[in-house]
Amino acid sequence: MKIRISNKFSSAVKEKIGFTFLALCIVITLLFLAGIIYLIFSNGLEVISWEFLTSVPRKGMTAGGVAPAIVGTLYLTVGAVAFALPLGLACAIYLNEYGPRGFIVNIIRMSINNLAGVPSVVFGLFGLAVFVKFFGFGVSILSGSLTLGILILPGIISASQEALMAAPYSIREASLALGATQWQTIKKTVLPAAMPGIMTGVILSVARAAGETAPILFTAATFYKRGYPDSIFSEVMALPYHIYALMTEGTKPDKQTAIAYGCALLLLAITLLISAVAIYLRNKYRSLYAR
Amino acid sequence: MRSYKELAIKMLFTVLAFSSLVFLAGIVFVLFKESIPAISEINLFDFLFGKYWYPTFEPAEFGVLPLILASLEVAVGALFVCVPLGIGSALYVNELASASQKQILKPLIETLASIPSIIYGFFGMLIVAPFIQKLFNIPTGLCAFSASVVLGVMAIPTVASISEDALSFVPNSFKEASYSLGANRWQTLTKVVIPAAASGISTSVILGMSRIVGETMTVLMVSGGAAVIPKSFFDPVRPMTATIAAEMGEAAVGSAHYHCLFAIGLILFLITLVFNALAEAISRKYRIKLGLDR
């Protein structure tokens, strides 16, 4: 059998080329990330001021601040989490602690997976037909929060489930052996152990809910509102929608783009900060329970 | 007494656990209910294969073919960005990165996933589109090509993180066997690791595709918005999601236009449903293949 030196050489070259290509892939990916963050921070920082954060828009959206949009996003996000957290947690507890393995659990699991894959604009259509029209909540904080709540529900369920699963089985057995009932066991031992993981999931879904635009397009958001929302039935300004509206409506593109940069910076800073906290917590927590 | 309380709590959790099923069923019900008037009025064939989308003309035409083709065009273009970059990044993180590099790279890729889609749209509108316009010297940078680039970047984290999962499931013994036969790392990677993780990697591409097709704000801002059958990658197009988002505000409730937009929502929903089912089926098969059942 002939040994071909040239072939051996070329396989080493191939390896080098291949590895360079892979390194290039990750570098390009990170360049996009850096580019987006740099663009928005470098152009947005000069717009941010105390007035920008705390006052209402003036002169047909070309001056003043975006405080109502910040407040609106806060309301929508809090509403969404308040709706989705109890439901999601209950669902995760059922699936992990009570659910008999089999048909029912499979059906629920399948519906969670599919719900997670539904396009965000379809949630918007659902919210429009059900909350805005059928229940008559109108275009409002309530409709928007409920729609966003359904959108983040699958994420909260999976994160909670992962956290519950990571809680060691031995603590359940120990509790049951001491004569505690199943609910006492869940409440006093399993949930406290899983709490950091659950909180991480909740924090991540806060970031998601704050940044989503399509679901609130027809259910909650408005471009311009005089002052702040006064009840859960009033429509609101929201940061992500405000960026869209500034870029596509109105008559003074230059001034509007500057304000949009400011809004984009706020939104990006909020979501990045929230996600960073969540990722940090999760990594810390995962290594805690790594067995 | 205590057992009654236990039972009540268990019942409560059981009922609440069905919430996602109820919402999913609700979405299906609403989409069908609001679409049926459109389809019965226009007839399914003209709706699906009609070449003209003129919802506000008199007489109005509701053919969704241009919108479906636009979604398809933009999605295929995006695959050219997210598949090489996503899988390449995953391979780098899993096979080449040192432990400390991994600790930095993985959260960074996750960060890319947590950026809201409106920010991508904003970035696409202000940076990518003008750049593409200059680069190819075309009348407008807001076209299918720009939308593909931005959507592709958005889908990188989806493809990368799921591929990385799949790669990490490949047993070390596979690699060791390959090395012991004299293969170098690249040969092991391309001939052993990638084939072993192939189904997981294809799952990542399908889920990335599903995300791309359903993405709304980015295409709404970057794709240009012309509802005509796309002829090239440099034409402005209007994918399905952008059509719903742009027109729902002006469509009168109960009008043919309103119902048609719901029917487009139904098409979108069915497409993503098929993608998810496909991904699920592949990943289940794959786990069995590698002897990991869960």
PDB file of N, CA and C in Angstrom, chain A residues 11 15 18-19 25-26 29-30 32-33 39-40 90-91 94 98 104 108 111-114 117-119 121 125-126 129-130 133 179 181-183 211 213 217-218 240 244 247 260-261 264 267 272 275 282, chain B residues 2 6 9-10 13-14 16-18 20-21 26-27 30 84 89 96 105 108 110-112 114 116 118-119 122 125-127 153 156 184-187 214 216-217 220 245 248 253 262 269 272-273 276 280:
ATOM      1  N   SER A  11      -4.470  17.193   4.041  1.00  0.00           N
ATOM      2  CA  SER A  11      -5.488  17.087   5.091  1.00  0.00           C
ATOM      3  C   SER A  11      -5.171  18.032   6.249  1.00  0.00           C
ATOM      4  N   GLU A  15      -7.575  21.072   7.392  1.00  0.00           N
ATOM      5  CA  GLU A  15      -7.947  21.298   8.785  1.00  0.00           C
ATOM      6  C   GLU A  15      -7.791  22.783   9.144  1.00  0.00           C
ATOM      7  N   GLY A  18     -10.457  24.797   7.423  1.00  0.00           N
ATOM      8  CA  GLY A  18     -11.743  24.537   8.063  1.00  0.00           C
ATOM      9  C   GLY A  18     -11.868  25.271   9.381  1.00  0.00           C
ATOM     10  N   PHE A  19     -10.844  25.185  10.212  1.00  0.00           N
ATOM     11  CA  PHE A  19     -10.902  25.830  11.521  1.00  0.00           C
ATOM     12  C   PHE A  19     -10.947  27.349  11.388  1.00  0.00           C
ATOM     13  N   CYS A  25     -16.796  32.422  11.228  1.00  0.00           N
ATOM     14  CA  CYS A  25     -18.249  32.414  11.453  1.00  0.00           C
ATOM     15  C   CYS A  25     -18.585  33.090  12.775  1.00  0.00           C
ATOM     16  N   ILE A  26     -17.883  32.702  13.829  1.00  0.00           N
ATOM     17  CA  ILE A  26     -18.229  33.270  15.137  1.00  0.00           C
ATOM     18  C   ILE A  26     -17.819  34.734  15.203  1.00  0.00           C
ATOM     19  N   THR A  29     -20.535  36.717  13.415  1.00  0.00           N
ATOM     20  CA  THR A  29     -21.720  36.771  14.275  1.00  0.00           C
ATOM     21  C   THR A  29     -21.549  37.817  15.381  1.00  0.00           C
ATOM     22  N   LEU A  30     -20.376  37.787  16.032  1.00  0.00           N
ATOM     23  CA  LEU A  30     -20.156  38.727  17.128  1.00  0.00           C
ATOM     24  C   LEU A  30     -20.019  40.159  16.619  1.00  0.00           C
ATOM     25  N   PHE A  32     -21.753  41.445  14.185  1.00  0.00           N
ATOM     26  CA  PHE A  32     -23.124  41.952  14.054  1.00  0.00           C
ATOM     27  C   PHE A  32     -23.632  42.437  15.413  1.00  0.00           C
ATOM     28  N   LEU A  33     -23.401  41.614  16.444  1.00  0.00           N
ATOM     29  CA  LEU A  33     -23.834  41.983  17.784  1.00  0.00           C
ATOM     30  C   LEU A  33     -23.193  43.302  18.206  1.00  0.00           C
ATOM     31  N   LEU A  39     -23.844  50.986  17.253  1.00  0.00           N
ATOM     32  CA  LEU A  39     -24.659  51.951  16.513  1.00  0.00           C
ATOM     33  C   LEU A  39     -25.670  52.626  17.420  1.00  0.00           C
ATOM     34  N   ILE A  40     -26.365  51.803  18.197  1.00  0.00           N
ATOM     35  CA  ILE A  40     -27.454  52.353  18.996  1.00  0.00           C
ATOM     36  C   ILE A  40     -26.935  53.150  20.182  1.00  0.00           C
ATOM     37  N   ALA A  90     -48.226  26.998  37.826  1.00  0.00           N
ATOM     38  CA  ALA A  90     -49.166  25.914  38.126  1.00  0.00           C
ATOM     39  C   ALA A  90     -49.004  24.799  37.104  1.00  0.00           C
ATOM     40  N   CYS A  91     -48.862  25.173  35.845  1.00  0.00           N
ATOM     41  CA  CYS A  91     -48.731  24.181  34.779  1.00  0.00           C
ATOM     42  C   CYS A  91     -47.455  23.365  34.978  1.00  0.00           C
ATOM     43  N   TYR A  94     -47.828  21.021  37.921  1.00  0.00           N
ATOM     44  CA  TYR A  94     -48.653  19.863  37.564  1.00  0.00           C
ATOM     45  C   TYR A  94     -47.847  18.860  36.738  1.00  0.00           C
ATOM     46  N   TYR A  98     -47.354  16.437  39.828  1.00  0.00           N
ATOM     47  CA  TYR A  98     -48.585  15.665  39.937  1.00  0.00           C
ATOM     48  C   TYR A  98     -48.846  14.785  38.727  1.00  0.00           C
ATOM     49  N   ILE A 104     -52.242  12.529  28.809  1.00  0.00           N
ATOM     50  CA  ILE A 104     -52.612  13.917  29.120  1.00  0.00           C
ATOM     51  C   ILE A 104     -51.382  14.810  29.174  1.00  0.00           C
ATOM     52  N   ILE A 108     -50.452  18.084  26.803  1.00  0.00           N
ATOM     53  CA  ILE A 108     -50.140  19.415  27.337  1.00  0.00           C
ATOM     54  C   ILE A 108     -48.755  19.852  26.871  1.00  0.00           C
ATOM     55  N   SER A 111     -48.853  20.937  23.318  1.00  0.00           N
ATOM     56  CA  SER A 111     -49.480  22.244  23.109  1.00  0.00           C
ATOM     57  C   SER A 111     -48.544  23.369  23.554  1.00  0.00           C
ATOM     58  N   ILE A 112     -47.741  23.123  24.598  1.00  0.00           N
ATOM     59  CA  ILE A 112     -46.773  24.152  25.018  1.00  0.00           C
ATOM     60  C   ILE A 112     -45.746  24.385  23.916  1.00  0.00           C
ATOM     61  N   ASN A 113     -45.210  23.280  23.365  1.00  0.00           N
ATOM     62  CA  ASN A 113     -44.222  23.410  22.287  1.00  0.00           C
ATOM     63  C   ASN A 113     -44.774  24.174  21.101  1.00  0.00           C
ATOM     64  N   ASN A 114     -46.009  23.841  20.739  1.00  0.00           N
ATOM     65  CA  ASN A 114     -46.581  24.496  19.571  1.00  0.00           C
ATOM     66  C   ASN A 114     -46.917  25.956  19.847  1.00  0.00           C
ATOM     67  N   GLY A 117     -44.097  28.137  19.293  1.00  0.00           N
ATOM     68  CA  GLY A 117     -43.691  28.379  17.911  1.00  0.00           C
ATOM     69  C   GLY A 117     -44.623  29.297  17.143  1.00  0.00           C
ATOM     70  N   VAL A 118     -45.733  29.688  17.754  1.00  0.00           N
ATOM     71  CA  VAL A 118     -46.696  30.535  17.036  1.00  0.00           C
ATOM     72  C   VAL A 118     -46.081  31.919  16.787  1.00  0.00           C
ATOM     73  N   PRO A 119     -46.159  32.422  15.539  1.00  0.00           N
ATOM     74  CA  PRO A 119     -45.595  33.743  15.240  1.00  0.00           C
ATOM     75  C   PRO A 119     -46.251  34.833  16.089  1.00  0.00           C
ATOM     76  N   VAL A 121     -47.168  37.802  15.504  1.00  0.00           N
ATOM     77  CA  VAL A 121     -48.261  38.580  14.928  1.00  0.00           C
ATOM     78  C   VAL A 121     -49.585  37.812  15.016  1.00  0.00           C
ATOM     79  N   LEU A 125     -53.326  38.819  16.380  1.00  0.00           N
ATOM     80  CA  LEU A 125     -54.648  38.576  15.790  1.00  0.00           C
ATOM     81  C   LEU A 125     -55.589  37.967  16.818  1.00  0.00           C
ATOM     82  N   PHE A 126     -55.063  37.002  17.589  1.00  0.00           N
ATOM     83  CA  PHE A 126     -55.874  36.355  18.618  1.00  0.00           C
ATOM     84  C   PHE A 126     -56.338  37.373  19.654  1.00  0.00           C
ATOM     85  N   ALA A 129     -59.091  39.598  18.188  1.00  0.00           N
ATOM     86  CA  ALA A 129     -60.397  38.960  18.057  1.00  0.00           C
ATOM     87  C   ALA A 129     -61.021  38.657  19.412  1.00  0.00           C
ATOM     88  N   VAL A 130     -60.203  38.214  20.375  1.00  0.00           N
ATOM     89  CA  VAL A 130     -60.756  37.749  21.648  1.00  0.00           C
ATOM     90  C   VAL A 130     -60.859  38.874  22.680  1.00  0.00           C
ATOM     91  N   LYS A 133     -62.128  42.612  20.791  1.00  0.00           N
ATOM     92  CA  LYS A 133     -63.494  42.588  20.263  1.00  0.00           C
ATOM     93  C   LYS A 133     -64.455  41.779  21.119  1.00  0.00           C
ATOM     94  N   GLY A 179     -43.720  12.685  56.845  1.00  0.00           N
ATOM     95  CA  GLY A 179     -45.163  12.730  57.007  1.00  0.00           C
ATOM     96  C   GLY A 179     -45.822  13.935  56.370  1.00  0.00           C
ATOM     97  N   THR A 181     -47.579  16.166  53.501  1.00  0.00           N
ATOM     98  CA  THR A 181     -48.392  15.813  52.355  1.00  0.00           C
ATOM     99  C   THR A 181     -47.679  16.295  51.090  1.00  0.00           C
ATOM    100  N   GLN A 182     -48.263  15.927  49.930  1.00  0.00           N
ATOM    101  CA  GLN A 182     -47.589  16.290  48.690  1.00  0.00           C
ATOM    102  C   GLN A 182     -47.520  17.807  48.516  1.00  0.00           C
ATOM    103  N   TRP A 183     -48.633  18.497  48.835  1.00  0.00           N
ATOM    104  CA  TRP A 183     -48.638  19.954  48.677  1.00  0.00           C
ATOM    105  C   TRP A 183     -47.660  20.612  49.642  1.00  0.00           C
ATOM    106  N   GLY A 211     -39.922  43.785  24.884  1.00  0.00           N
ATOM    107  CA  GLY A 211     -39.427  44.095  23.554  1.00  0.00           C
ATOM    108  C   GLY A 211     -40.370  43.757  22.425  1.00  0.00           C
ATOM    109  N   THR A 213     -43.296  43.746  19.784  1.00  0.00           N
ATOM    110  CA  THR A 213     -44.074  44.811  19.169  1.00  0.00           C
ATOM    111  C   THR A 213     -45.328  44.284  18.494  1.00  0.00           C
ATOM    112  N   LEU A 217     -49.490  45.655  18.520  1.00  0.00           N
ATOM    113  CA  LEU A 217     -49.858  46.561  17.422  1.00  0.00           C
ATOM    114  C   LEU A 217     -51.348  46.845  17.394  1.00  0.00           C
ATOM    115  N   PHE A 218     -52.160  45.765  17.467  1.00  0.00           N
ATOM    116  CA  PHE A 218     -53.614  45.985  17.369  1.00  0.00           C
ATOM    117  C   PHE A 218     -54.308  45.823  18.705  1.00  0.00           C
ATOM    118  N   PRO A 240     -41.261  49.880  22.177  1.00  0.00           N
ATOM    119  CA  PRO A 240     -40.988  49.256  20.873  1.00  0.00           C
ATOM    120  C   PRO A 240     -41.898  49.805  19.777  1.00  0.00           C
ATOM    121  N   TYR A 244     -41.129  52.037  16.078  1.00  0.00           N
ATOM    122  CA  TYR A 244     -41.712  51.738  14.770  1.00  0.00           C
ATOM    123  C   TYR A 244     -42.459  52.939  14.203  1.00  0.00           C
ATOM    124  N   MET A 247     -40.317  55.768  13.004  1.00  0.00           N
ATOM    125  CA  MET A 247     -39.586  55.487  11.774  1.00  0.00           C
ATOM    126  C   MET A 247     -40.487  55.443  10.548  1.00  0.00           C
ATOM    127  N   ALA A 260     -36.037  58.208  17.941  1.00  0.00           N
ATOM    128  CA  ALA A 260     -36.102  56.746  17.834  1.00  0.00           C
ATOM    129  C   ALA A 260     -34.808  56.116  18.347  1.00  0.00           C
ATOM    130  N   TYR A 261     -33.664  56.759  18.058  1.00  0.00           N
ATOM    131  CA  TYR A 261     -32.399  56.252  18.585  1.00  0.00           C
ATOM    132  C   TYR A 261     -32.427  56.227  20.107  1.00  0.00           C
ATOM    133  N   ALA A 264     -34.586  53.382  21.152  1.00  0.00           N
ATOM    134  CA  ALA A 264     -33.927  52.105  20.893  1.00  0.00           C
ATOM    135  C   ALA A 264     -32.856  51.849  21.947  1.00  0.00           C
ATOM    136  N   LEU A 267     -34.625  50.758  25.150  1.00  0.00           N
ATOM    137  CA  LEU A 267     -35.153  49.401  25.046  1.00  0.00           C
ATOM    138  C   LEU A 267     -34.024  48.374  25.064  1.00  0.00           C
ATOM    139  N   LEU A 272     -31.021  44.118  27.494  1.00  0.00           N
ATOM    140  CA  LEU A 272     -29.695  43.535  27.705  1.00  0.00           C
ATOM    141  C   LEU A 272     -29.398  43.377  29.186  1.00  0.00           C
ATOM    142  N   SER A 275     -31.525  40.522  30.576  1.00  0.00           N
ATOM    143  CA  SER A 275     -31.044  39.216  30.137  1.00  0.00           C
ATOM    144  C   SER A 275     -29.719  38.873  30.797  1.00  0.00           C
ATOM    145  N   ARG A 282     -28.660  32.204  36.126  1.00  0.00           N
ATOM    146  CA  ARG A 282     -28.884  30.827  35.727  1.00  0.00           C
ATOM    147  C   ARG A 282     -27.593  30.017  35.761  1.00  0.00           C
TER     148      ARG A 282
ATOM    149  N   ARG B   2     -57.469  17.231  55.792  1.00  0.00           N
ATOM    150  CA  ARG B   2     -56.266  17.547  55.062  1.00  0.00           C
ATOM    151  C   ARG B   2     -56.299  16.955  53.657  1.00  0.00           C
ATOM    152  N   GLU B   6     -55.750  18.664  49.982  1.00  0.00           N
ATOM    153  CA  GLU B   6     -54.782  18.130  49.010  1.00  0.00           C
ATOM    154  C   GLU B   6     -55.436  17.908  47.652  1.00  0.00           C
ATOM    155  N   ILE B   9     -56.262  21.174  45.868  1.00  0.00           N
ATOM    156  CA  ILE B   9     -55.074  21.802  45.284  1.00  0.00           C
ATOM    157  C   ILE B   9     -54.657  21.075  44.005  1.00  0.00           C
ATOM    158  N   LYS B  10     -54.703  19.741  44.074  1.00  0.00           N
ATOM    159  CA  LYS B  10     -54.331  18.961  42.905  1.00  0.00           C
ATOM    160  C   LYS B  10     -55.273  19.256  41.732  1.00  0.00           C
ATOM    161  N   PHE B  13     -54.433  22.687  40.171  1.00  0.00           N
ATOM    162  CA  PHE B  13     -53.255  22.623  39.306  1.00  0.00           C
ATOM    163  C   PHE B  13     -53.576  21.909  37.996  1.00  0.00           C
ATOM    164  N   THR B  14     -54.383  20.841  38.104  1.00  0.00           N
ATOM    165  CA  THR B  14     -54.741  20.104  36.900  1.00  0.00           C
ATOM    166  C   THR B  14     -55.487  21.011  35.922  1.00  0.00           C
ATOM    167  N   LEU B  16     -55.464  24.352  35.798  1.00  0.00           N
ATOM    168  CA  LEU B  16     -54.597  25.411  35.281  1.00  0.00           C
ATOM    169  C   LEU B  16     -53.593  24.874  34.258  1.00  0.00           C
ATOM    170  N   ALA B  17     -53.208  23.615  34.426  1.00  0.00           N
ATOM    171  CA  ALA B  17     -52.212  23.034  33.519  1.00  0.00           C
ATOM    172  C   ALA B  17     -52.719  22.984  32.084  1.00  0.00           C
ATOM    173  N   PHE B  18     -54.055  22.988  31.956  1.00  0.00           N
ATOM    174  CA  PHE B  18     -54.603  22.922  30.602  1.00  0.00           C
ATOM    175  C   PHE B  18     -54.634  24.280  29.904  1.00  0.00           C
ATOM    176  N   SER B  20     -52.397  26.216  28.488  1.00  0.00           N
ATOM    177  CA  SER B  20     -51.749  26.393  27.180  1.00  0.00           C
ATOM    178  C   SER B  20     -52.507  25.649  26.094  1.00  0.00           C
ATOM    179  N   LEU B  21     -53.075  24.497  26.466  1.00  0.00           N
ATOM    180  CA  LEU B  21     -53.890  23.776  25.485  1.00  0.00           C
ATOM    181  C   LEU B  21     -55.108  24.617  25.100  1.00  0.00           C
ATOM    182  N   GLY B  26     -57.803  27.933  21.336  1.00  0.00           N
ATOM    183  CA  GLY B  26     -58.458  29.216  21.100  1.00  0.00           C
ATOM    184  C   GLY B  26     -57.899  29.899  19.860  1.00  0.00           C
ATOM    185  N   ILE B  27     -56.578  29.858  19.713  1.00  0.00           N
ATOM    186  CA  ILE B  27     -55.956  30.482  18.544  1.00  0.00           C
ATOM    187  C   ILE B  27     -56.443  29.794  17.266  1.00  0.00           C
ATOM    188  N   VAL B  30     -60.155  30.763  16.675  1.00  0.00           N
ATOM    189  CA  VAL B  30     -60.320  32.140  16.220  1.00  0.00           C
ATOM    190  C   VAL B  30     -59.860  32.297  14.769  1.00  0.00           C
ATOM    191  N   PRO B  84     -24.869  28.853   7.583  1.00  0.00           N
ATOM    192  CA  PRO B  84     -23.413  28.773   7.766  1.00  0.00           C
ATOM    193  C   PRO B  84     -22.931  29.448   9.046  1.00  0.00           C
ATOM    194  N   SER B  89     -20.693  28.822  14.045  1.00  0.00           N
ATOM    195  CA  SER B  89     -20.484  29.295  15.416  1.00  0.00           C
ATOM    196  C   SER B  89     -20.643  28.154  16.412  1.00  0.00           C
ATOM    197  N   LEU B  96     -13.853  23.831  19.193  1.00  0.00           N
ATOM    198  CA  LEU B  96     -12.562  24.514  19.202  1.00  0.00           C
ATOM    199  C   LEU B  96     -12.345  25.403  20.416  1.00  0.00           C
ATOM    200  N   LEU B 105     -18.461  33.077  25.059  1.00  0.00           N
ATOM    201  CA  LEU B 105     -19.151  33.039  23.771  1.00  0.00           C
ATOM    202  C   LEU B 105     -20.618  32.645  23.901  1.00  0.00           C
ATOM    203  N   LEU B 108     -22.789  35.453  24.958  1.00  0.00           N
ATOM    204  CA  LEU B 108     -22.853  36.479  23.918  1.00  0.00           C
ATOM    205  C   LEU B 108     -23.841  36.096  22.826  1.00  0.00           C
ATOM    206  N   GLU B 110     -26.353  34.154  23.240  1.00  0.00           N
ATOM    207  CA  GLU B 110     -27.676  34.306  23.860  1.00  0.00           C
ATOM    208  C   GLU B 110     -28.128  35.765  23.869  1.00  0.00           C
ATOM    209  N   THR B 111     -27.160  36.655  24.052  1.00  0.00           N
ATOM    210  CA  THR B 111     -27.484  38.085  24.052  1.00  0.00           C
ATOM    211  C   THR B 111     -28.059  38.496  22.708  1.00  0.00           C
ATOM    212  N   LEU B 112     -27.472  37.957  21.638  1.00  0.00           N
ATOM    213  CA  LEU B 112     -27.969  38.257  20.297  1.00  0.00           C
ATOM    214  C   LEU B 112     -29.441  37.842  20.185  1.00  0.00           C
ATOM    215  N   SER B 114     -31.580  37.858  22.630  1.00  0.00           N
ATOM    216  CA  SER B 114     -32.485  38.622  23.493  1.00  0.00           C
ATOM    217  C   SER B 114     -32.738  40.037  22.970  1.00  0.00           C
ATOM    218  N   PRO B 116     -34.572  42.682  21.003  1.00  0.00           N
ATOM    219  CA  PRO B 116     -35.932  42.681  20.452  1.00  0.00           C
ATOM    220  C   PRO B 116     -35.922  42.855  18.923  1.00  0.00           C
ATOM    221  N   ILE B 118     -37.707  44.616  17.042  1.00  0.00           N
ATOM    222  CA  ILE B 118     -37.846  46.001  16.572  1.00  0.00           C
ATOM    223  C   ILE B 118     -36.468  46.660  16.432  1.00  0.00           C
ATOM    224  N   ILE B 119     -35.532  46.268  17.295  1.00  0.00           N
ATOM    225  CA  ILE B 119     -34.167  46.818  17.220  1.00  0.00           C
ATOM    226  C   ILE B 119     -33.487  46.320  15.939  1.00  0.00           C
ATOM    227  N   PHE B 122     -34.915  48.308  13.132  1.00  0.00           N
ATOM    228  CA  PHE B 122     -34.346  49.651  13.186  1.00  0.00           C
ATOM    229  C   PHE B 122     -32.941  49.655  12.585  1.00  0.00           C
ATOM    230  N   MET B 125     -33.131  49.105   8.837  1.00  0.00           N
ATOM    231  CA  MET B 125     -33.611  50.273   8.108  1.00  0.00           C
ATOM    232  C   MET B 125     -32.520  51.339   7.979  1.00  0.00           C
ATOM    233  N   LEU B 126     -31.771  51.558   9.059  1.00  0.00           N
ATOM    234  CA  LEU B 126     -30.809  52.667   9.085  1.00  0.00           C
ATOM    235  C   LEU B 126     -29.421  52.289   8.578  1.00  0.00           C
ATOM    236  N   ILE B 127     -29.030  51.040   8.704  1.00  0.00           N
ATOM    237  CA  ILE B 127     -27.669  50.651   8.332  1.00  0.00           C
ATOM    238  C   ILE B 127     -27.641  49.685   7.155  1.00  0.00           C
ATOM    239  N   VAL B 153     -29.416  37.158  10.421  1.00  0.00           N
ATOM    240  CA  VAL B 153     -28.655  37.452  11.642  1.00  0.00           C
ATOM    241  C   VAL B 153     -29.510  37.146  12.880  1.00  0.00           C
ATOM    242  N   ILE B 156     -29.495  33.469  13.760  1.00  0.00           N
ATOM    243  CA  ILE B 156     -28.237  32.799  14.114  1.00  0.00           C
ATOM    244  C   ILE B 156     -28.298  32.165  15.510  1.00  0.00           C
ATOM    245  N   ASN B 184      -7.485  13.306  11.790  1.00  0.00           N
ATOM    246  CA  ASN B 184      -7.189  14.531  12.522  1.00  0.00           C
ATOM    247  C   ASN B 184      -8.503  15.180  12.986  1.00  0.00           C
ATOM    248  N   ARG B 185      -8.420  16.315  13.643  1.00  0.00           N
ATOM    249  CA  ARG B 185      -9.626  16.888  14.250  1.00  0.00           C
ATOM    250  C   ARG B 185     -10.655  17.299  13.208  1.00  0.00           C
ATOM    251  N   TRP B 186     -10.175  17.860  12.073  1.00  0.00           N
ATOM    252  CA  TRP B 186     -11.108  18.303  11.037  1.00  0.00           C
ATOM    253  C   TRP B 186     -11.829  17.116  10.417  1.00  0.00           C
ATOM    254  N   GLN B 187     -11.045  16.044  10.144  1.00  0.00           N
ATOM    255  CA  GLN B 187     -11.678  14.847   9.571  1.00  0.00           C
ATOM    256  C   GLN B 187     -12.693  14.267  10.553  1.00  0.00           C
ATOM    257  N   GLY B 214     -42.092  33.545  10.791  1.00  0.00           N
ATOM    258  CA  GLY B 214     -43.045  34.215  11.673  1.00  0.00           C
ATOM    259  C   GLY B 214     -42.615  35.601  12.110  1.00  0.00           C
ATOM    260  N   THR B 216     -42.007  39.418  12.369  1.00  0.00           N
ATOM    261  CA  THR B 216     -42.890  40.440  11.833  1.00  0.00           C
ATOM    262  C   THR B 216     -42.243  41.819  11.684  1.00  0.00           C
ATOM    263  N   MET B 217     -41.764  42.379  12.803  1.00  0.00           N
ATOM    264  CA  MET B 217     -41.369  43.790  12.761  1.00  0.00           C
ATOM    265  C   MET B 217     -40.223  44.044  11.786  1.00  0.00           C
ATOM    266  N   LEU B 220     -41.449  43.988   8.296  1.00  0.00           N
ATOM    267  CA  LEU B 220     -42.333  45.137   8.105  1.00  0.00           C
ATOM    268  C   LEU B 220     -41.512  46.399   7.824  1.00  0.00           C
ATOM    269  N   ALA B 245     -49.481  42.965   9.787  1.00  0.00           N
ATOM    270  CA  ALA B 245     -49.143  44.052  10.708  1.00  0.00           C
ATOM    271  C   ALA B 245     -49.446  45.413  10.104  1.00  0.00           C
ATOM    272  N   MET B 248     -53.818  45.558   9.239  1.00  0.00           N
ATOM    273  CA  MET B 248     -54.898  45.286  10.178  1.00  0.00           C
ATOM    274  C   MET B 248     -55.470  46.572  10.762  1.00  0.00           C
ATOM    275  N   VAL B 253     -63.427  46.207  10.676  1.00  0.00           N
ATOM    276  CA  VAL B 253     -63.779  44.936  11.301  1.00  0.00           C
ATOM    277  C   VAL B 253     -64.945  44.297  10.553  1.00  0.00           C
ATOM    278  N   PHE B 262     -56.948  37.550   8.571  1.00  0.00           N
ATOM    279  CA  PHE B 262     -56.974  36.401   9.479  1.00  0.00           C
ATOM    280  C   PHE B 262     -56.616  35.114   8.740  1.00  0.00           C
ATOM    281  N   PHE B 269     -49.804  30.286  10.690  1.00  0.00           N
ATOM    282  CA  PHE B 269     -49.891  29.374  11.822  1.00  0.00           C
ATOM    283  C   PHE B 269     -49.659  27.932  11.374  1.00  0.00           C
ATOM    284  N   THR B 272     -45.931  27.278  10.522  1.00  0.00           N
ATOM    285  CA  THR B 272     -45.065  27.103  11.687  1.00  0.00           C
ATOM    286  C   THR B 272     -45.405  25.805  12.431  1.00  0.00           C
ATOM    287  N   LEU B 273     -46.689  25.434  12.411  1.00  0.00           N
ATOM    288  CA  LEU B 273     -47.092  24.179  13.051  1.00  0.00           C
ATOM    289  C   LEU B 273     -46.389  22.998  12.393  1.00  0.00           C
ATOM    290  N   ASN B 276     -42.705  22.966  13.321  1.00  0.00           N
ATOM    291  CA  ASN B 276     -42.462  22.500  14.687  1.00  0.00           C
ATOM    292  C   ASN B 276     -42.662  21.001  14.813  1.00  0.00           C
ATOM    293  N   GLU B 280     -39.846  18.370  15.932  1.00  0.00           N
ATOM    294  CA  GLU B 280     -40.122  17.462  17.045  1.00  0.00           C
ATOM    295  C   GLU B 280     -39.860  16.015  16.636  1.00  0.00           C
TER     296      GLU B 280
END
